[in-house]
PDB file of C-alpha atoms and ligand atoms in Angstrom:
ATOM      1  CA  MET A   1       7.845 -22.202  -7.192  1.00 38.00           C
ATOM      2  CA  SER A   2      10.869 -19.969  -7.842  1.00 45.00           C
ATOM      3  CA  GLN A   3      14.191 -20.676  -6.138  1.00 48.00           C
ATOM      4  CA  PRO A   4      14.762 -18.500  -3.035  1.00 51.00           C
ATOM      5  CA  HIS A   5      16.958 -15.445  -3.687  1.00 53.00           C
ATOM      6  CA  THR A   6      19.805 -14.689  -1.356  1.00 57.00           C
ATOM      7  CA  GLY A   7      21.121 -11.395  -2.770  1.00 72.00           C
ATOM      8  CA  GLY A   8      19.633  -8.126  -3.957  1.00 89.00           C
ATOM      9  CA  ASP A   9      17.927  -7.496  -7.268  1.00 92.00           C
ATOM     10  CA  PRO A  10      17.103  -3.874  -8.126  1.00 89.00           C
ATOM     11  CA  HIS A  11      15.062  -5.193 -11.053  1.00 92.00           C
ATOM     12  CA  VAL A  12      12.799  -7.514  -9.096  1.00 94.00           C
ATOM     13  CA  CYS A  13       9.711  -5.306  -9.599  1.00 93.00           C
ATOM     14  CA  ALA A  14      10.481  -4.956 -13.309  1.00 90.00           C
ATOM     15  CA  ARG A  15      10.777  -8.748 -13.529  1.00 92.00           C
ATOM     16  CA  CYS A  16       7.501  -9.044 -11.647  1.00 93.00           C
ATOM     17  CA  ALA A  17       5.845  -6.726 -14.189  1.00 90.00           C
ATOM     18  CA  THR A  18       6.779  -9.092 -17.012  1.00 89.00           C
ATOM     19  CA  GLN A  19       4.969 -11.906 -15.210  1.00 89.00           C
ATOM     20  CA  GLY A  20       2.076  -9.927 -13.719  1.00 81.00           C
ATOM     21  CA  PRO A  21      -0.189  -9.141 -12.019  1.00 88.00           C
ATOM     22  CA  THR A  22       1.969  -7.015  -9.603  1.00 92.00           C
ATOM     23  CA  CYS A  23       0.728  -4.866  -6.730  1.00 95.00           C
ATOM     24  CA  CYS A  24      -0.586  -2.260  -9.200  1.00 96.00           C
ATOM     25  CA  TYR A  25      -3.501  -4.525 -10.058  1.00 95.00           C
ATOM     26  CA  VAL A  26      -6.769  -5.334  -8.324  1.00 95.00           C
ATOM     27  CA  GLU A  27      -9.059  -8.176  -9.336  1.00 94.00           C
ATOM     28  CA  PRO A  28     -12.097  -6.462 -10.922  1.00 95.00           C
ATOM     29  CA  GLY A  29     -14.881  -6.707  -8.340  1.00 95.00           C
ATOM     30  CA  ASN A  30     -12.435  -6.534  -5.419  1.00 95.00           C
ATOM     31  CA  GLU A  31     -11.829  -2.782  -5.582  1.00 96.00           C
ATOM     32  CA  GLU A  32     -13.247  -2.313  -2.085  1.00 96.00           C
ATOM     33  CA  PHE A  33     -10.072  -3.977  -0.768  1.00 96.00           C
ATOM     34  CA  CYS A  34      -7.724  -1.410  -2.344  1.00 97.00           C
ATOM     35  CA  PHE A  35      -5.826   0.471   0.321  1.00 97.00           C
ATOM     36  CA  PRO A  36      -7.441   3.899   0.810  1.00 98.00           C
ATOM     37  CA  LEU A  37      -5.825   7.141  -0.271  1.00 97.00           C
ATOM     38  CA  SER A  38      -5.484   9.929   2.280  1.00 97.00           C
ATOM     39  CA  ARG A  39      -6.186  13.573   1.406  1.00 96.00           C
ATOM     40  CA  SER A  40      -2.496  14.489   1.578  1.00 97.00           C
ATOM     41  CA  GLU A  41      -1.544  11.688  -0.822  1.00 97.00           C
ATOM     42  CA  TRP A  42      -4.355  12.669  -3.177  1.00 96.00           C
ATOM     43  CA  SER A  43      -3.272  16.309  -3.175  1.00 95.00           C
ATOM     44  CA  ARG A  44       0.388  15.348  -3.773  1.00 96.00           C
ATOM     45  CA  ILE A  45      -0.643  13.414  -6.902  1.00 96.00           C
ATOM     46  CA  VAL A  46      -3.006  16.139  -8.116  1.00 95.00           C
ATOM     47  CA  ASP A  47      -0.317  18.794  -7.623  1.00 94.00           C
ATOM     48  CA  TYR A  48       2.009  16.701  -9.726  1.00 94.00           C
ATOM     49  CA  CYS A  49      -0.228  15.719 -12.630  1.00 91.00           C
ATOM     50  CA  ARG A  50      -3.623  17.451 -12.282  1.00 85.00           C
ATOM     51  CA  GLU A  51      -5.132  14.010 -12.742  1.00 72.00           C
ATOM     52  CA  GLU A  52      -8.915  14.221 -12.719  1.00 74.00           C
ATOM     53  CA  GLY A  53      -9.718  10.585 -13.443  1.00 83.00           C
ATOM     54  CA  GLY A  54      -7.038   8.979 -11.329  1.00 94.00           C
ATOM     55  CA  PHE A  55      -9.215   8.384  -8.290  1.00 96.00           C
ATOM     56  CA  ALA A  56     -12.398   6.600  -7.348  1.00 96.00           C
ATOM     57  CA  GLU A  57     -14.749   7.169  -4.457  1.00 97.00           C
ATOM     58  CA  GLN A  58     -15.298   3.878  -2.668  1.00 97.00           C
ATOM     59  CA  ARG A  59     -17.936   2.976  -0.105  1.00 97.00           C
ATOM     60  CA  ASN A  60     -16.752   1.964   3.360  1.00 98.00           C
ATOM     61  CA  THR A  61     -18.131  -1.539   3.050  1.00 97.00           C
ATOM     62  CA  ARG A  62     -18.135  -4.039   5.908  1.00 96.00           C
ATOM     63  CA  PRO A  63     -15.341  -6.181   4.330  1.00 97.00           C
ATOM     64  CA  PHE A  64     -13.246  -3.026   3.831  1.00 97.00           C
ATOM     65  CA  LEU A  65     -13.763  -1.979   7.466  1.00 96.00           C
ATOM     66  CA  ASP A  66     -12.907  -5.475   8.697  1.00 96.00           C
ATOM     67  CA  THR A  67      -9.682  -5.347   6.686  1.00 96.00           C
ATOM     68  CA  MET A  68      -8.751  -1.929   8.056  1.00 96.00           C
ATOM     69  CA  ARG A  69      -9.391  -3.111  11.619  1.00 95.00           C
ATOM     70  CA  ARG A  70      -7.188  -6.120  11.015  1.00 94.00           C
ATOM     71  CA  LEU A  71      -4.418  -3.902   9.624  1.00 95.00           C
ATOM     72  CA  PHE A  72      -4.615  -1.456  12.539  1.00 94.00           C
ATOM     73  CA  PRO A  73      -5.624  -3.658  15.497  1.00 90.00           C
ATOM     74  CA  LEU A  74      -4.542  -1.114  18.129  1.00 86.00           C
ATOM     75  CA  ARG A  75      -6.201   1.832  16.419  1.00 88.00           C
ATOM     76  CA  GLU A  76      -9.749   0.555  15.933  1.00 89.00           C
ATOM     77  CA  LYS A  77     -11.450   3.634  17.348  1.00 91.00           C
ATOM     78  CA  ARG A  78      -9.585   6.008  15.061  1.00 92.00           C
ATOM     79  CA  VAL A  79     -10.199   3.706  12.078  1.00 94.00           C
ATOM     80  CA  GLU A  80     -13.941   3.814  12.827  1.00 93.00           C
ATOM     81  CA  GLU A  81     -13.825   7.619  12.964  1.00 95.00           C
ATOM     82  CA  LEU A  82     -11.931   7.799   9.680  1.00 96.00           C
ATOM     83  CA  PHE A  83     -14.189   5.339   7.874  1.00 97.00           C
ATOM     84  CA  PRO A  84     -17.759   5.568   9.152  1.00 96.00           C
ATOM     85  CA  PRO A  85     -19.982   2.713   7.878  1.00 92.00           C
ATOM     86  CA  GLN A  86     -22.163   4.949   5.698  1.00 88.00           C
ATOM     87  CA  GLY A  87     -19.260   6.973   4.364  1.00 97.00           C
ATOM     88  CA  THR A  88     -16.828   6.738   1.474  1.00 98.00           C
ATOM     89  CA  HIS A  89     -13.097   7.031   0.974  1.00 98.00           C
ATOM     90  CA  LEU A  90     -10.805   7.667  -1.974  1.00 97.00           C
ATOM     91  CA  ARG A  91      -8.708   5.039  -3.683  1.00 98.00           C
ATOM     92  CA  LEU A  92      -6.586   4.919  -6.827  1.00 97.00           C
ATOM     93  CA  ALA A  93      -8.785   4.246  -9.849  1.00 97.00           C
ATOM     94  CA  SER A  94      -8.278   1.092 -11.885  1.00 96.00           C
ATOM     95  CA  ASP A  95      -9.251   0.327 -15.458  1.00 95.00           C
ATOM     96  CA  ALA A  96     -11.564  -2.429 -16.694  1.00 94.00           C
ATOM     97  CA  ARG A  97      -8.678  -4.949 -16.512  1.00 94.00           C
ATOM     98  CA  GLY A  98      -7.968  -3.997 -12.913  1.00 95.00           C
ATOM     99  CA  GLN A  99      -4.754  -2.061 -13.553  1.00 95.00           C
ATOM    100  CA  CYS A 100      -4.067   1.138 -11.669  1.00 96.00           C
ATOM    101  CA  VAL A 101      -4.610   4.069 -14.021  1.00 95.00           C
ATOM    102  CA  PHE A 102      -1.131   5.381 -13.213  1.00 95.00           C
ATOM    103  CA  LEU A 103       0.508   2.199 -14.495  1.00 93.00           C
ATOM    104  CA  THR A 104       2.187   2.351 -17.908  1.00 90.00           C
ATOM    105  CA  SER A 105       4.170  -0.197 -19.884  1.00 85.00           C
ATOM    106  CA  ALA A 106       7.278   1.390 -18.326  1.00 85.00           C
ATOM    107  CA  GLY A 107       5.936   1.056 -14.776  1.00 88.00           C
ATOM    108  CA  CYS A 108       4.349   3.644 -12.501  1.00 93.00           C
ATOM    109  CA  ARG A 109       4.265   7.070 -14.106  1.00 94.00           C
ATOM    110  CA  LEU A 110       4.309   8.816 -10.732  1.00 95.00           C
ATOM    111  CA  PRO A 111       7.781   9.673  -9.425  1.00 96.00           C
ATOM    112  CA  ARG A 112       8.638   7.874  -6.228  1.00 94.00           C
ATOM    113  CA  GLU A 113       8.214  10.979  -4.071  1.00 96.00           C
ATOM    114  CA  VAL A 114       4.637  11.386  -5.326  1.00 97.00           C
ATOM    115  CA  ARG A 115       3.446   7.781  -4.932  1.00 97.00           C
ATOM    116  CA  PRO A 116       1.065   6.798  -2.138  1.00 98.00           C
ATOM    117  CA  TRP A 117       2.765   5.474   0.988  1.00 98.00           C
ATOM    118  CA  PHE A 118       1.123   2.070   0.659  1.00 98.00           C
ATOM    119  CA  CYS A 119       2.639   1.645  -2.827  1.00 97.00           C
ATOM    120  CA  LEU A 120       6.085   2.395  -1.380  1.00 97.00           C
ATOM    121  CA  LEU A 121       5.549   0.115   1.592  1.00 98.00           C
ATOM    122  CA  PHE A 122       4.243  -2.982  -0.173  1.00 97.00           C
ATOM    123  CA  PRO A 123       4.819  -5.911   0.417  1.00 97.00           C
ATOM    124  CA  PHE A 124       5.826  -4.912   3.959  1.00 98.00           C
ATOM    125  CA  TRP A 125       3.698  -3.972   6.937  1.00 97.00           C
ATOM    126  CA  VAL A 126       4.447  -3.101  10.561  1.00 96.00           C
ATOM    127  CA  ARG A 127       2.756  -4.499  13.664  1.00 91.00           C
ATOM    128  CA  GLY A 128       4.115  -2.790  16.753  1.00 85.00           C
ATOM    129  CA  GLU A 129       7.731  -3.890  17.034  1.00 87.00           C
ATOM    130  CA  MET A 130       7.392  -6.426  14.270  1.00 93.00           C
ATOM    131  CA  LEU A 131       8.151  -5.874  10.612  1.00 97.00           C
ATOM    132  CA  THR A 132       5.931  -8.252   8.667  1.00 97.00           C
ATOM    133  CA  MET A 133       4.908  -8.979   5.097  1.00 96.00           C
ATOM    134  CA  PHE A 134       1.724  -9.647   3.225  1.00 95.00           C
ATOM    135  CA  THR A 135       1.466 -13.086   1.685  1.00 91.00           C
ATOM    136  CA  ALA A 136       0.682 -12.036  -1.866  1.00 91.00           C
ATOM    137  CA  SER A 137       0.961 -14.744  -4.482  1.00 89.00           C
ATOM    138  CA  GLY A 138       1.122 -12.084  -7.222  1.00 91.00           C
ATOM    139  CA  CYS A 139       4.258 -10.533  -5.689  1.00 95.00           C
ATOM    140  CA  LEU A 140       7.576 -11.845  -6.981  1.00 95.00           C
ATOM    141  CA  VAL A 141       9.362 -10.722  -3.809  1.00 96.00           C
ATOM    142  CA  CYS A 142       6.987 -12.895  -1.794  1.00 95.00           C
ATOM    143  CA  ARG A 143       7.466 -15.796  -4.185  1.00 94.00           C
ATOM    144  CA  GLU A 144      11.261 -15.606  -4.235  1.00 95.00           C
ATOM    145  CA  THR A 145      11.927 -15.105  -0.537  1.00 95.00           C
ATOM    146  CA  ALA A 146      10.981 -16.923   2.635  1.00 94.00           C
ATOM    147  CA  THR A 147      11.681 -14.358   5.357  1.00 95.00           C
ATOM    148  CA  VAL A 148      11.381 -10.597   5.883  1.00 97.00           C
ATOM    149  CA  PRO A 149      15.198 -10.102   5.972  1.00 96.00           C
ATOM    150  CA  GLU A 150      15.484 -11.932   2.638  1.00 96.00           C
ATOM    151  CA  SER A 151      12.761  -9.740   1.136  1.00 97.00           C
ATOM    152  CA  LEU A 152      14.438  -6.576   2.382  1.00 97.00           C
ATOM    153  CA  ALA A 153      17.730  -7.765   0.892  1.00 97.00           C
ATOM    154  CA  LEU A 154      16.116  -8.650  -2.426  1.00 97.00           C
ATOM    155  CA  LEU A 155      14.514  -5.217  -2.724  1.00 96.00           C
ATOM    156  CA  GLY A 156      17.633  -3.503  -1.397  1.00 95.00           C
ATOM    157  CA  VAL A 157      15.812  -1.613   1.372  1.00 96.00           C
ATOM    158  CA  SER A 158      16.485  -1.498   5.090  1.00 96.00           C
ATOM    159  CA  ALA A 159      14.057  -2.230   7.902  1.00 96.00           C
ATOM    160  CA  LYS A 160      14.569   1.365   9.037  1.00 96.00           C
ATOM    161  CA  GLU A 161      13.457   2.738   5.654  1.00 97.00           C
ATOM    162  CA  VAL A 162      10.366   0.528   5.699  1.00 97.00           C
ATOM    163  CA  ARG A 163       9.444   1.665   9.217  1.00 96.00           C
ATOM    164  CA  HIS A 164       9.944   5.267   8.140  1.00 96.00           C
ATOM    165  CA  ILE A 165       7.501   4.821   5.242  1.00 97.00           C
ATOM    166  CA  PHE A 166       5.025   3.152   7.571  1.00 97.00           C
ATOM    167  CA  GLY A 167       5.359   6.103   9.949  1.00 95.00           C
ATOM    168  CA  ARG A 168       4.583   8.490   7.077  1.00 96.00           C
ATOM    169  CA  LEU A 169       1.526   6.416   6.188  1.00 97.00           C
ATOM    170  CA  LEU A 170       0.301   6.657   9.791  1.00 95.00           C
ATOM    171  CA  LEU A 171       0.870  10.409   9.801  1.00 95.00           C
ATOM    172  CA  ALA A 172      -1.040  10.799   6.525  1.00 97.00           C
ATOM    173  CA  TRP A 173      -4.036   9.207   8.251  1.00 95.00           C
ATOM    174  CA  GLY A 174      -3.610  11.032  11.536  1.00 92.00           C
ATOM    175  CA  LEU A 175      -2.900   7.718  13.276  1.00 89.00           C
ATOM    176  CA  GLU A 176      -0.623   7.930  16.279  1.00 76.00           C
ATOM    177  CA  PRO A 177       2.524   5.846  15.840  1.00 70.00           C
ATOM    178  CA  ASP A 178       3.093   3.208  18.519  1.00 66.00           C
ATOM    179  CA  GLU A 179       6.513   2.902  20.056  1.00 53.00           C
ATOM    180  CA  GLY A 180       8.523   0.805  17.640  1.00 52.00           C
ATOM    181  CA  ASP A 181       6.353   1.574  14.578  1.00 58.00           C
ATOM    182  CA  CYS A 182       8.816   3.977  13.060  1.00 52.00           C
ATOM    183  CA  GLY A 183      12.025   2.382  14.265  1.00 50.00           C
ATOM    184  CA  LYS A 184      12.654   5.079  16.860  1.00 45.00           C
TER     185      LYS A 184
HETATM  186  S1  SF4 B 201       0.273   4.613  -8.058  1.00 95.06           S
HETATM  187 FE1  SF4 B 201       1.924   3.633  -9.170  1.00 95.06          FE
HETATM  188  S2  SF4 B 201       2.849   2.207  -7.700  1.00 95.06           S
HETATM  189 FE2  SF4 B 201       0.824   2.777  -6.898  1.00 95.06          FE
HETATM  190  S3  SF4 B 201      -0.577   1.181  -7.667  1.00 95.06           S
HETATM  191 FE3  SF4 B 201      -0.604   2.876  -9.148  1.00 95.06          FE
HETATM  192  S4  SF4 B 201       0.932   2.340 -10.692  1.00 95.06           S
HETATM  193 FE4  SF4 B 201       1.306   1.078  -8.882  1.00 95.06          FE
HETATM  194  S1  SF4 B 202       6.399  -5.105  -4.740  1.00 95.06           S
HETATM  195 FE1  SF4 B 202       5.949  -7.232  -5.280  1.00 95.06          FE
HETATM  196  S2  SF4 B 202       4.003  -7.170  -6.417  1.00 95.06           S
HETATM  197 FE2  SF4 B 202       4.814  -5.092  -6.369  1.00 95.06          FE
HETATM  198  S3  SF4 B 202       5.955  -4.956  -8.327  1.00 95.06           S
HETATM  199 FE3  SF4 B 202       7.438  -5.504  -6.707  1.00 95.06          FE
HETATM  200  S4  SF4 B 202       7.569  -7.734  -6.791  1.00 95.06           S
HETATM  201 FE4  SF4 B 202       5.686  -7.128  -7.890  1.00 95.06          FE
END
């Protein structure tokens, strides 16, 4: 295991990319667990690069729905409306190796302001008042830090910025923010 980091490292994601697999990768066969892409995020990407093959239509499988309910425990009803069991949703497409099709050897080819909210948010998540993190073994930030404040410091972002991104993600899905979600 890596030694815990105490300071910031603007190159942590670049270092992660040299070790792989990073958050731009999904294990082939596990695509149903990719975070869904809202219409507004899709249209932002299409406006930027007219990408026809950058997206995949994914069935709302039971494991996917269970994951979404776990991620939005207070918004179950809205999640069920957004993702009906027989329906589909959009996600970023990945290639045969599992890499996001927008990933290049120099990193993501989408400018930051065009990237999906989940990409900007990862590895953080928000539960009501609490800023939390995913436990992702493929994420160098997760491997090199032990607490959320350490992870924020390593990435050089503030809790307020993370809550703001989470708020934008909720808005993109038409999910009402809870008090505390967006750091208000
Ligand atoms: S859009 Fe960019 S940041 Fe998001 S998964 Fe794809 S390559 Fe990674
Ligand atoms: S957020 Fe984590 S998984 Fe994604 S590139 Fe950075 S260190 Fe790697």
